[in-house]
Each structure stands twice: as structure tokens, then as C-alpha cells.
PDB file of C-alpha atoms in Angstrom:
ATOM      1  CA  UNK A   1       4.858   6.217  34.199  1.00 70.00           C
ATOM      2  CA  UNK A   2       4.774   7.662  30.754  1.00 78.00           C
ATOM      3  CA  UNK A   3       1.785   6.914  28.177  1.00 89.00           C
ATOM      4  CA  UNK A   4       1.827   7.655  24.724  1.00 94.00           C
ATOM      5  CA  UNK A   5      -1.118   7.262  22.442  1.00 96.00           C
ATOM      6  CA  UNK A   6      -0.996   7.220  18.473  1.00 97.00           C
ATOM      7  CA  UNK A   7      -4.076   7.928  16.580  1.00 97.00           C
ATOM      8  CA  UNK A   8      -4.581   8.364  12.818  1.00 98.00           C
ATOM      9  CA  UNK A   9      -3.417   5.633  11.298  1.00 97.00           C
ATOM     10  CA  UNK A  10      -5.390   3.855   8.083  1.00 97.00           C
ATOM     11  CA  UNK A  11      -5.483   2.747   4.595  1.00 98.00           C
ATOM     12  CA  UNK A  12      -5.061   5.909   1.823  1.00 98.00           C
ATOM     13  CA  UNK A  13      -4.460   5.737  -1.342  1.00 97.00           C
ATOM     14  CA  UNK A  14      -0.824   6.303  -3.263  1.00 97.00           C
ATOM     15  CA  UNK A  15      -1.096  10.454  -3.308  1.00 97.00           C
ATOM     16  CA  UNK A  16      -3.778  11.216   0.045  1.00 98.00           C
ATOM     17  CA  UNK A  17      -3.111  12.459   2.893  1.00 98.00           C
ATOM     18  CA  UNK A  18      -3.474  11.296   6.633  1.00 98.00           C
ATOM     19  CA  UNK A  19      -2.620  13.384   9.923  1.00 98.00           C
ATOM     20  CA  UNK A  20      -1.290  11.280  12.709  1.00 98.00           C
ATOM     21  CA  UNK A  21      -1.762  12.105  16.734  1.00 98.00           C
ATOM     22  CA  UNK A  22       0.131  11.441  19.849  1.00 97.00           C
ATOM     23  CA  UNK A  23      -1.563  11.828  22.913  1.00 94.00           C
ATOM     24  CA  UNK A  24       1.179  11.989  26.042  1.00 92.00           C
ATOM     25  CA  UNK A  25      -0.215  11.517  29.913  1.00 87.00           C
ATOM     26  CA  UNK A  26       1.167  10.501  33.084  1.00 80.00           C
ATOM     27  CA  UNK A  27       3.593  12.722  33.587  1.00 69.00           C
ATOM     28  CA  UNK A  28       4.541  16.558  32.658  1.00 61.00           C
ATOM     29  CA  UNK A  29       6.346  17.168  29.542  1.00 63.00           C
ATOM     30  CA  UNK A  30       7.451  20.439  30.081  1.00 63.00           C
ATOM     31  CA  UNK A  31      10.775  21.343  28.202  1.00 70.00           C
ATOM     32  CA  UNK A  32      10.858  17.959  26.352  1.00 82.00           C
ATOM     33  CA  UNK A  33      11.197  16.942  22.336  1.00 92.00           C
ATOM     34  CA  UNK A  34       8.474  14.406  20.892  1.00 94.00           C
ATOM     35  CA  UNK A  35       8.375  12.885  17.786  1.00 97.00           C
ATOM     36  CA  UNK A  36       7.383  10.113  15.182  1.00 98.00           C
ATOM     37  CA  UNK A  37       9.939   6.876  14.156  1.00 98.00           C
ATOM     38  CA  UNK A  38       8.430   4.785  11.503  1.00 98.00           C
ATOM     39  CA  UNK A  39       9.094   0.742  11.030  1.00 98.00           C
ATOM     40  CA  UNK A  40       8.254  -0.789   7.788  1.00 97.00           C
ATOM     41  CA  UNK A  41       8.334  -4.536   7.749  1.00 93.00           C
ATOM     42  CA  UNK A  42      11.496  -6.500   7.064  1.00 95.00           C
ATOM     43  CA  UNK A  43      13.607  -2.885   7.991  1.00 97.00           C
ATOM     44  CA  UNK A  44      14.682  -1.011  10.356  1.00 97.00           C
ATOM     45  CA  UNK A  45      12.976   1.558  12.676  1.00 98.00           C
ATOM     46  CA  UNK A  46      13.578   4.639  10.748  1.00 97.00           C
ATOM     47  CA  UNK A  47      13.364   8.298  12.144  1.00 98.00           C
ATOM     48  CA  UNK A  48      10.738  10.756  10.145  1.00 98.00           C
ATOM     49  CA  UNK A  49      10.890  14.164  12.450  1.00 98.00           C
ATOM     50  CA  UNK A  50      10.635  15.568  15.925  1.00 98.00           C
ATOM     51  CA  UNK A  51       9.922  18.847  17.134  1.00 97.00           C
ATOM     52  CA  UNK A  52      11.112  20.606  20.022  1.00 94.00           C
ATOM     53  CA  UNK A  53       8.493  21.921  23.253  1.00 90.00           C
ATOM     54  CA  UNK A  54       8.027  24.975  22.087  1.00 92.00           C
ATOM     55  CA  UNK A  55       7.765  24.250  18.363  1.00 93.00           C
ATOM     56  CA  UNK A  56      10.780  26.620  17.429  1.00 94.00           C
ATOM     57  CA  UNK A  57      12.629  23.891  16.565  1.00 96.00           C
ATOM     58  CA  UNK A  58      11.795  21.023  14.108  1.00 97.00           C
ATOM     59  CA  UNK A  59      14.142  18.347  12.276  1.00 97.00           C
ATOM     60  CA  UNK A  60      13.012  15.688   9.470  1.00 97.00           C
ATOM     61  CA  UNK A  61      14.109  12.977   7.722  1.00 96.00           C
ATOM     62  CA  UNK A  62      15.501  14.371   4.145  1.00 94.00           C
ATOM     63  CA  UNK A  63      13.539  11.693   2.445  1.00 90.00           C
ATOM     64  CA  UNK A  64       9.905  12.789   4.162  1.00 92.00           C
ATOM     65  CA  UNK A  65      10.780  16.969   3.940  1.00 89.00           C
ATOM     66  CA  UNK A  66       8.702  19.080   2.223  1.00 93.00           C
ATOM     67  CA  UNK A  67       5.681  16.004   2.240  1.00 97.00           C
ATOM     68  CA  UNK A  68       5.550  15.770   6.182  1.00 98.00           C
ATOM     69  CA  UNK A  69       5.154  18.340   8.850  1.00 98.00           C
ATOM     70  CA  UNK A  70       5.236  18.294  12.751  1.00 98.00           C
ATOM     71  CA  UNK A  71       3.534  19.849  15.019  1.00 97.00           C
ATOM     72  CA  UNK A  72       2.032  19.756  18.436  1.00 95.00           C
ATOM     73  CA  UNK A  73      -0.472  21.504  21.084  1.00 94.00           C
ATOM     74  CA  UNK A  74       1.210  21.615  24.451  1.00 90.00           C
ATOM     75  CA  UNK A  75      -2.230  22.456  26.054  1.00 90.00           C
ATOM     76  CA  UNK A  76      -3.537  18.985  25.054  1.00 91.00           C
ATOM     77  CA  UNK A  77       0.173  17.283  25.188  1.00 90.00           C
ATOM     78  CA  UNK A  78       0.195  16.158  21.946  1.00 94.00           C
ATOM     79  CA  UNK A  79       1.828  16.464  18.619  1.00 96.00           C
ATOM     80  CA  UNK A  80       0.736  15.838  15.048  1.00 98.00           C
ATOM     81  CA  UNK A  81       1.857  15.088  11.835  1.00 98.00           C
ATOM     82  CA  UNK A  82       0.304  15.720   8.776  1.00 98.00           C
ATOM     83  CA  UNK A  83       0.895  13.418   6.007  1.00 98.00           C
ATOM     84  CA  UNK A  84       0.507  14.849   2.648  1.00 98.00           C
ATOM     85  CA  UNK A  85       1.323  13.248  -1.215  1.00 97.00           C
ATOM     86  CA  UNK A  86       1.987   9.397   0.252  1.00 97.00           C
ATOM     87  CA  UNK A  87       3.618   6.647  -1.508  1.00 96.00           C
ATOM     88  CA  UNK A  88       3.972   3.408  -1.200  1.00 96.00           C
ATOM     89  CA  UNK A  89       7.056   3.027   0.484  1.00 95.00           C
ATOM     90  CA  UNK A  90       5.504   5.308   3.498  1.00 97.00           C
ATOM     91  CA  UNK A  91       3.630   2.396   4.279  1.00 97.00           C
ATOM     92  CA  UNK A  92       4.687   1.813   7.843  1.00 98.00           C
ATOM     93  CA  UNK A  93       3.550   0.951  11.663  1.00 98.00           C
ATOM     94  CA  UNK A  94       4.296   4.826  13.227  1.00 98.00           C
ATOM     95  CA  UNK A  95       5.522   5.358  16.851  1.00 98.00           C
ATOM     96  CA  UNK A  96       5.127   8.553  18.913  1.00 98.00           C
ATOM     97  CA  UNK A  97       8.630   8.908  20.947  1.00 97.00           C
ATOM     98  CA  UNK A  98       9.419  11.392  23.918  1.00 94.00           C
ATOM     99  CA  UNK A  99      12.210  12.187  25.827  1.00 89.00           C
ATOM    100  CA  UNK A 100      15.264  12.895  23.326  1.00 91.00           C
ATOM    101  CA  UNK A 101      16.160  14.589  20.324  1.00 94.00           C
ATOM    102  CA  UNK A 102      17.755  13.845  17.260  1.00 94.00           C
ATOM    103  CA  UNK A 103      17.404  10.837  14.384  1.00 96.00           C
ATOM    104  CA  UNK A 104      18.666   8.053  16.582  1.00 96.00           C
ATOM    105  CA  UNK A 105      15.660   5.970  17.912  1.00 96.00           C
ATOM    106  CA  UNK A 106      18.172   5.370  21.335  1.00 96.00           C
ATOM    107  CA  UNK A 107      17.969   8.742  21.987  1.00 96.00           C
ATOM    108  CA  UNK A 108      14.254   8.655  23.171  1.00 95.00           C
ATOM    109  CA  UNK A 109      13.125   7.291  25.884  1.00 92.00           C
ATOM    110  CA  UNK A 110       9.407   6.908  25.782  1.00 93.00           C
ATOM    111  CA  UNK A 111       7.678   4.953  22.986  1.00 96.00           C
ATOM    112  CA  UNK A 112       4.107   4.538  21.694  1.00 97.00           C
ATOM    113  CA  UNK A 113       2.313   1.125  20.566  1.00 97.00           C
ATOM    114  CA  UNK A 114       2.364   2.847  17.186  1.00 98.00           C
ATOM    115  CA  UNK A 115      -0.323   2.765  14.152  1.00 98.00           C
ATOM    116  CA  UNK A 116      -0.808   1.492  11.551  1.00 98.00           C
ATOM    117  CA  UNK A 117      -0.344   3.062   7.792  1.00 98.00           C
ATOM    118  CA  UNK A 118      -0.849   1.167   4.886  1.00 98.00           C
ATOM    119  CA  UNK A 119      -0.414   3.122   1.393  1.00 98.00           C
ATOM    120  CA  UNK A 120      -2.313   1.659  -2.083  1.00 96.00           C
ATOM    121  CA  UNK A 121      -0.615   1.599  -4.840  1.00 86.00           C
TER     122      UNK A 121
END
């Protein structure tokens, strides 16, 4: 069985930052992609970015480049991402994923609970 564990989440205002963290247990993720869907309310789960197990490789939604970066700590299993220059809009619940690669949210086959990021305008 597969846990992931999203941390980070809060209330920031329109231009803050916020650094997200997935903690993955019960299993060994050696070799395998993680990374971070977001669902607003109303719209569809949305991919943001996801970053390979060694970190060489990273890929990110076109609308969150440049104001988002992933990254992750394979001695503690978990990956990051670092928020920077919100907006409204990024006001979202965010879920860890594991277990695929690429933007579609079928690919992955793990999934956190997800947290909670709510953006003031």
C-alpha cells in the first residue's frame, strides 16, 4: 500500500509565497516520477509539474512556469514545491501523485488527500 502525505497548504495573500510537501511511505519509490495536480472548485483536476527520481528531469504546466518549481529529497521520499508570486486563480485543493509521468492525471497511479490553498485577493 502506497501513502502519500501533502503538507503546506494555507491562506497567503495575492503575491506570497507557500512551499508545499509530499511525504511518500509504504513502499520504495525507487526509479519513479512524483508530482503535484491541482483542482479548483467547479473545474477540472489540472496538472502543475512533476519531476522525475533523480531530479534531471522536470515538466510544468506553461501557465505555473517560471512562478513554480519542483523538487524533491529522495532520502526523506518526498518532493516539494515552492510557490512563489500567487494569484488568485492558484487558489486550489493540491494533490501529491506517484507512479506516472506526464500532464494527464490517468497517468499516475497513486494520489494524496491533497491541501488546501486559498489565495486573497
Amino acid at each position: 500500500q502506497v501513502q502519500l502525505v501533502e503538507s503546506g497548504g494555507g491562506l497567503v495573500q495575492t503575491g506570497g509565497s507557500l512551499r508545499l510537501s509530499c511525504a511518500a511511505s509504504g513502499r520504495t519509490f525507487g526509479g519513479n516520477a512524483m508530482g503535484w495536480f491541482r483542482q479548483a472548485p467547479g473545474k477540472e483536476r489540472e496538472f502543475v509539474a512533476v519531476i522525475s527520481w533523480s531530479g534531471a528531469s522536470t515538466l510544468y504546466s506553461e501557465s505555473m512556469k517560471g512562478r513554480f518549481t519542483i523538487s524533491r529529497d529522495n532520502a526523506k521520499n518526498t518532493i516539494y514545491l515552492q510557490m512563489n508570486s500567487l494569484k488568485f486563480e492558484d487558489t486550489a485543493v493540491y494533490y501529491c501523485a506517484a507512479g506516472g509521468w506526464g500532464t494527464r492525471k490517468d497517468n499516475y497511479a497513486y494520489w494524496g488527500q491533497g491541501t488546501q490553498v486559498t489565495v486573497s485577493s
